[in-house]
Amino acid sequence: MKNPAPDGSPYRDIVVDDGPKAAIALRDMLRDEIACTFRDAPKPPPRNGVVAAGRYLCKTLRSGLQCLDCDLELAATLDMVSVSPRCIRVSALFEGASSWEVAGQQHVHPGQGIAQISALGQDTPIGFCEPMGQRYRMAGLLITPGFFDQGPEDLQDGLKELRALLDPGVRHCALPGAPALREILARLHAVPFQGALADLYRESLALGLVVELTRHLGDRAPGPAALPRRSAQLAAEAKARIDAAPEAVPSALRLAHDLGTNETTLRRAFKSAHGVRLFDYVLERRLQMGRDLLRDTALPIGDIAWRCGYGDPANFTHAYRRRFGRPPRAERG
């Protein structure tokens, strides 16, 4: 069952719930007018081509409020860029791994059911590469500008901090200090009802999530401001060093020493600020660096492995295949 999505959402309303092998095509997910390009093929595959199998629900609950819930496995490697309209996304990933690139910055979904928020203040290209066979269990809420154009004036005033996230720019952060958001998203992923009662339950959860998110934001934009100043500074400095040269980070112990702290403190600060483990972030940045070198240079794979911090090319190949669903040599045809 599918219907057009509301204005402002990149996603089409649809329910696919015919068992774990139910086919899901790209056109089931994205509206036809949403531009997307594939980076691993000379021309984009057809939008009616099957890209995943499993359960997938995307439903508009009221104007400007759309929920997403899925338990699926990718049937193809997706390496693509799509243009997302202005919106706010709140989501939690309960199983699987996911990362994406926005405005030149690589973001890694924290996983483990930790809530995250991504806010786009304008139409924004989003790039991501996920391997065939990757499984996702996640739930989320999409808030578009139309949501804020309803209700009494005092309600709009109460939502001003949330609405400010739609100002021009790109904002993203994990919210490990928001267990209430995690709980609501977990319930959205496990709706125990069917039919109209299920829709009512989802809408109540979605509105509760909006209220909780507004309370969490308070008078500040999302970010690591709730951390002690030293912890936030450590996390920011560590991320900057990793982003600048992921291959030059030999170990968390050495990085902690260079930053004047101990390994345990650094790991905790990084996870609290960015919602992802330090090791996982270094690995992701190294593999993204390797992918860029494979595509943009003619260097031997062994040299690329070494430049990305791998002493053994076999380890690089294994990690690359696990992350992107294909060996490094496949990037070069």
XYZ file of C-alpha atoms in Angstrom:
333
model
C 0.000 0.000 0.000
C 1.479 3.339 -0.994
C 0.488 6.964 -1.327
C 2.332 10.173 -2.173
C 4.299 11.707 0.674
C 3.436 15.183 1.967
C 5.157 18.230 0.540
C 8.606 18.675 2.035
C 9.380 14.982 2.572
C 11.752 13.023 0.317
C 9.970 9.786 1.210
C 6.885 8.170 -0.245
C 4.181 6.871 2.107
C 4.136 3.078 1.861
C 3.667 -0.079 3.942
C 5.546 -3.256 2.947
C 4.838 -6.006 5.481
C 4.581 -9.298 3.606
C 7.355 -11.151 5.395
C 11.176 -10.973 5.534
C 11.520 -11.628 1.772
C 9.126 -8.892 0.639
C 10.761 -6.877 -2.151
C 11.339 -3.147 -1.729
C 12.277 -0.973 -4.705
C 13.978 2.404 -4.623
C 10.835 4.061 -5.955
C 8.932 2.635 -2.969
C 11.161 4.718 -0.712
C 11.977 7.911 -2.599
C 9.526 10.220 -4.321
C 10.031 10.419 -8.078
C 10.963 14.109 -7.949
C 13.836 13.510 -5.505
C 17.065 13.722 -7.476
C 19.578 10.941 -6.904
C 22.713 9.733 -8.664
C 24.665 6.512 -8.266
C 28.420 6.701 -7.938
C 29.274 3.066 -8.696
C 27.548 2.696 -12.053
C 27.797 4.443 -15.438
C 24.066 5.152 -15.285
C 21.512 4.977 -12.447
C 19.622 1.674 -12.068
C 15.858 1.814 -12.643
C 13.853 3.125 -9.736
C 11.694 0.024 -9.818
C 14.737 -2.198 -9.237
C 14.699 -4.154 -5.958
C 17.176 -2.714 -3.446
C 16.033 -4.346 -0.187
C 13.848 -7.055 1.317
C 11.898 -7.097 4.566
C 9.507 -4.844 6.414
C 9.299 -1.139 5.635
C 6.772 1.464 6.743
C 6.701 5.168 5.988
C 3.539 6.963 7.009
C 2.340 10.544 7.282
C 0.683 10.955 10.673
C -0.380 14.572 10.261
C 0.750 17.545 8.211
C 4.545 17.788 8.345
C 4.996 14.685 10.513
C 6.072 11.385 8.970
C 7.256 8.243 10.756
C 9.606 5.590 9.390
C 10.030 2.053 10.707
C 11.920 -0.800 9.085
C 13.528 -4.192 9.529
C 15.168 -4.940 6.208
C 18.251 -6.261 4.448
C 19.829 -4.587 1.428
C 19.604 -6.658 -1.755
C 22.147 -4.459 -3.543
C 25.055 -2.212 -2.660
C 23.868 1.392 -2.611
C 26.464 4.047 -3.312
C 24.437 7.118 -4.089
C 23.774 10.798 -3.537
C 20.222 12.075 -3.115
C 18.984 15.589 -2.496
C 16.950 15.960 0.684
C 14.536 18.840 1.137
C 14.578 21.038 4.248
C 13.600 18.915 7.246
C 14.450 17.599 10.717
C 15.154 13.893 11.183
C 15.192 12.089 14.531
C 16.079 8.403 14.444
C 17.473 5.423 16.299
C 19.303 2.461 14.762
C 18.754 -0.753 16.719
C 20.716 -3.106 14.472
C 23.147 -2.595 11.616
C 25.577 0.181 10.715
C 25.124 3.351 8.728
C 27.088 6.439 7.752
C 26.519 9.307 5.378
C 28.204 12.420 4.084
C 26.656 15.881 4.328
C 28.362 19.143 3.394
C 31.748 17.428 3.263
C 31.396 15.926 6.750
C 31.176 12.199 7.419
C 28.611 11.151 10.036
C 28.300 7.721 11.636
C 25.002 6.575 13.128
C 25.688 5.720 16.780
C 23.588 2.544 16.726
C 22.538 0.694 19.909
C 19.225 2.553 19.853
C 20.847 5.907 20.657
C 18.790 8.768 19.269
C 20.334 11.190 16.810
C 19.084 14.343 15.143
C 19.936 15.734 11.723
C 18.524 19.074 10.630
C 18.780 20.467 7.111
C 17.959 24.129 6.662
C 17.849 23.913 2.871
C 17.844 21.351 0.049
C 21.001 19.329 0.756
C 22.819 16.526 -1.108
C 23.369 13.473 1.106
C 25.829 10.769 0.082
C 25.958 7.279 1.489
C 27.385 3.877 0.635
C 25.972 0.753 2.236
C 26.871 -2.849 1.307
C 24.586 -5.552 -0.008
C 23.505 -7.774 2.864
C 23.543 -4.972 5.433
C 20.613 -5.277 7.822
C 18.805 -2.341 9.355
C 16.390 -2.198 12.231
C 15.492 1.413 12.859
C 12.719 3.879 13.575
C 12.568 7.585 12.999
C 10.488 10.705 12.633
C 10.680 13.282 9.858
C 9.505 16.815 10.646
C 8.998 19.167 7.698
C 8.240 22.923 7.742
C 4.527 22.285 7.299
C 4.317 20.900 10.840
C 5.020 24.348 12.263
C 2.294 26.050 10.218
C -0.538 24.736 12.362
C -1.860 25.119 15.880
C -2.368 28.172 18.111
C 0.212 30.906 18.490
C 1.292 29.861 21.978
C 2.063 26.361 20.657
C 4.230 27.833 17.930
C 6.063 29.856 20.542
C 6.733 26.689 22.524
C 8.209 25.019 19.455
C 10.532 27.893 18.519
C 13.740 26.072 19.546
C 12.789 23.075 17.436
C 11.745 25.231 14.495
C 15.062 27.096 14.654
C 16.753 23.885 13.486
C 15.246 24.601 10.062
C 17.226 27.823 9.755
C 19.802 27.704 6.932
C 22.661 25.329 7.647
C 23.287 21.669 8.497
C 23.122 20.445 12.096
C 23.769 16.938 13.341
C 24.474 15.263 16.661
C 23.916 12.066 18.603
C 21.849 12.318 21.779
C 23.204 9.640 24.136
C 21.969 11.716 27.085
C 18.327 11.459 25.967
C 17.037 8.032 27.078
C 13.415 9.199 26.805
C 13.867 9.777 23.066
C 15.424 6.331 22.733
C 12.470 4.753 24.525
C 9.897 6.492 22.307
C 11.716 5.445 19.145
C 11.975 1.857 20.426
C 8.196 1.815 20.956
C 7.687 3.270 17.476
C 9.694 0.321 16.149
C 7.529 -2.231 17.967
C 3.926 -1.086 17.517
C 1.670 -3.800 19.005
C -1.522 -2.765 17.166
C -2.958 -2.970 13.664
C -4.993 -0.685 11.438
C -6.418 2.603 12.672
C -5.430 1.895 16.269
C -1.796 1.460 15.167
C -1.932 4.812 13.372
C -3.329 6.494 16.478
C -0.593 4.892 18.593
C 2.123 6.056 16.191
C 0.755 9.594 16.157
C 0.695 9.732 19.960
C 4.312 8.526 20.078
C 5.363 11.018 17.405
C 3.796 13.950 19.245
C 5.379 12.742 22.469
C 8.737 12.648 20.715
C 8.282 16.241 19.502
C 7.507 17.368 23.048
C 10.450 15.444 24.530
C 12.819 16.725 21.868
C 11.697 20.305 22.507
C 12.258 19.805 26.234
C 15.687 18.319 25.589
C 16.765 21.166 23.362
C 15.680 23.821 25.850
C 17.397 27.045 24.993
C 20.383 25.531 23.189
C 21.065 23.991 19.801
C 21.897 20.254 19.687
C 25.500 19.489 20.402
C 27.842 18.356 23.171
C 27.246 21.427 25.327
C 25.865 19.292 28.150
C 29.250 17.655 28.591
C 31.751 19.066 31.045
C 33.860 21.621 29.233
C 37.044 19.530 29.359
C 35.265 16.413 28.049
C 33.680 18.341 25.182
C 37.034 19.867 24.296
C 38.740 16.469 24.346
C 36.101 14.963 22.070
C 36.310 17.878 19.639
C 40.120 17.800 19.501
C 40.165 14.030 19.018
C 37.640 14.202 16.175
C 39.572 17.020 14.479
C 42.799 14.980 14.580
C 41.098 11.866 13.235
C 39.374 13.785 10.448
C 42.647 15.453 9.452
C 44.706 12.229 9.327
C 42.911 8.999 10.318
C 45.893 6.940 9.196
C 48.108 8.736 11.736
C 46.133 7.508 14.774
C 48.014 4.355 15.832
C 45.916 3.684 18.928
C 43.490 5.252 21.381
C 46.249 5.106 23.997
C 48.636 7.169 21.857
C 45.937 9.672 20.918
C 44.993 10.082 24.575
C 48.636 10.642 25.482
C 48.990 13.291 22.768
C 45.891 15.068 24.134
C 47.148 14.972 27.711
C 44.598 12.540 29.121
C 44.123 8.796 29.664
C 42.555 6.291 27.303
C 39.426 5.618 29.375
C 38.611 9.322 29.743
C 39.074 9.923 26.026
C 36.922 6.966 24.998
C 34.093 8.043 27.312
C 34.254 11.680 26.202
C 34.250 10.738 22.519
C 31.298 8.338 22.848
C 29.326 10.864 24.921
C 29.916 13.709 22.463
C 29.595 11.873 19.145
C 27.518 8.804 19.971
C 29.980 6.396 18.365
C 33.000 4.514 19.673
C 36.384 6.061 19.007
C 37.659 2.874 17.316
C 34.626 2.669 15.009
C 35.023 6.299 13.956
C 38.722 5.864 13.112
C 37.898 2.731 11.104
C 35.144 4.499 9.175
C 37.334 7.474 8.307
C 40.206 5.213 7.175
C 37.926 3.193 4.903
C 36.344 6.325 3.442
C 39.850 7.632 2.760
C 40.713 4.328 1.061
C 37.614 4.507 -1.119
C 38.528 8.028 -2.260
C 42.072 6.926 -3.134
C 40.796 3.909 -5.055
C 38.514 6.079 -7.137
C 40.732 9.112 -7.607
C 44.195 7.572 -8.065
C 45.912 4.676 -9.802
C 47.923 3.680 -6.715
C 48.317 -0.055 -6.071
C 45.947 -1.405 -3.439
C 48.883 -2.287 -1.192
C 50.064 1.346 -1.233
C 46.563 2.577 -0.501
C 46.290 0.168 2.424
C 49.546 1.523 3.838
C 48.454 5.142 3.356
C 45.251 4.372 5.250
C 47.126 2.994 8.245
C 47.003 -0.725 7.432
C 50.283 -2.623 7.680
C 48.792 -5.666 5.956
C 46.833 -5.170 2.681
C 44.798 -8.298 3.487
C 43.425 -6.608 6.605
C 42.474 -3.570 4.531
C 40.737 -5.752 1.947
C 38.816 -7.648 4.630
C 37.682 -4.454 6.390
C 36.770 -2.824 3.074
C 34.661 -5.758 1.929
C 32.881 -5.898 5.263
C 32.068 -2.168 5.164
C 31.172 -1.661 1.494
C 30.106 -5.147 0.423
C 32.774 -5.541 -2.275
C 36.578 -5.834 -2.461
C 38.722 -2.749 -3.136
C 39.546 -3.840 -6.694
C 35.833 -3.665 -7.597
C 36.010 0.135 -7.311
C 38.122 0.165 -10.460
C 35.932 -2.027 -12.590
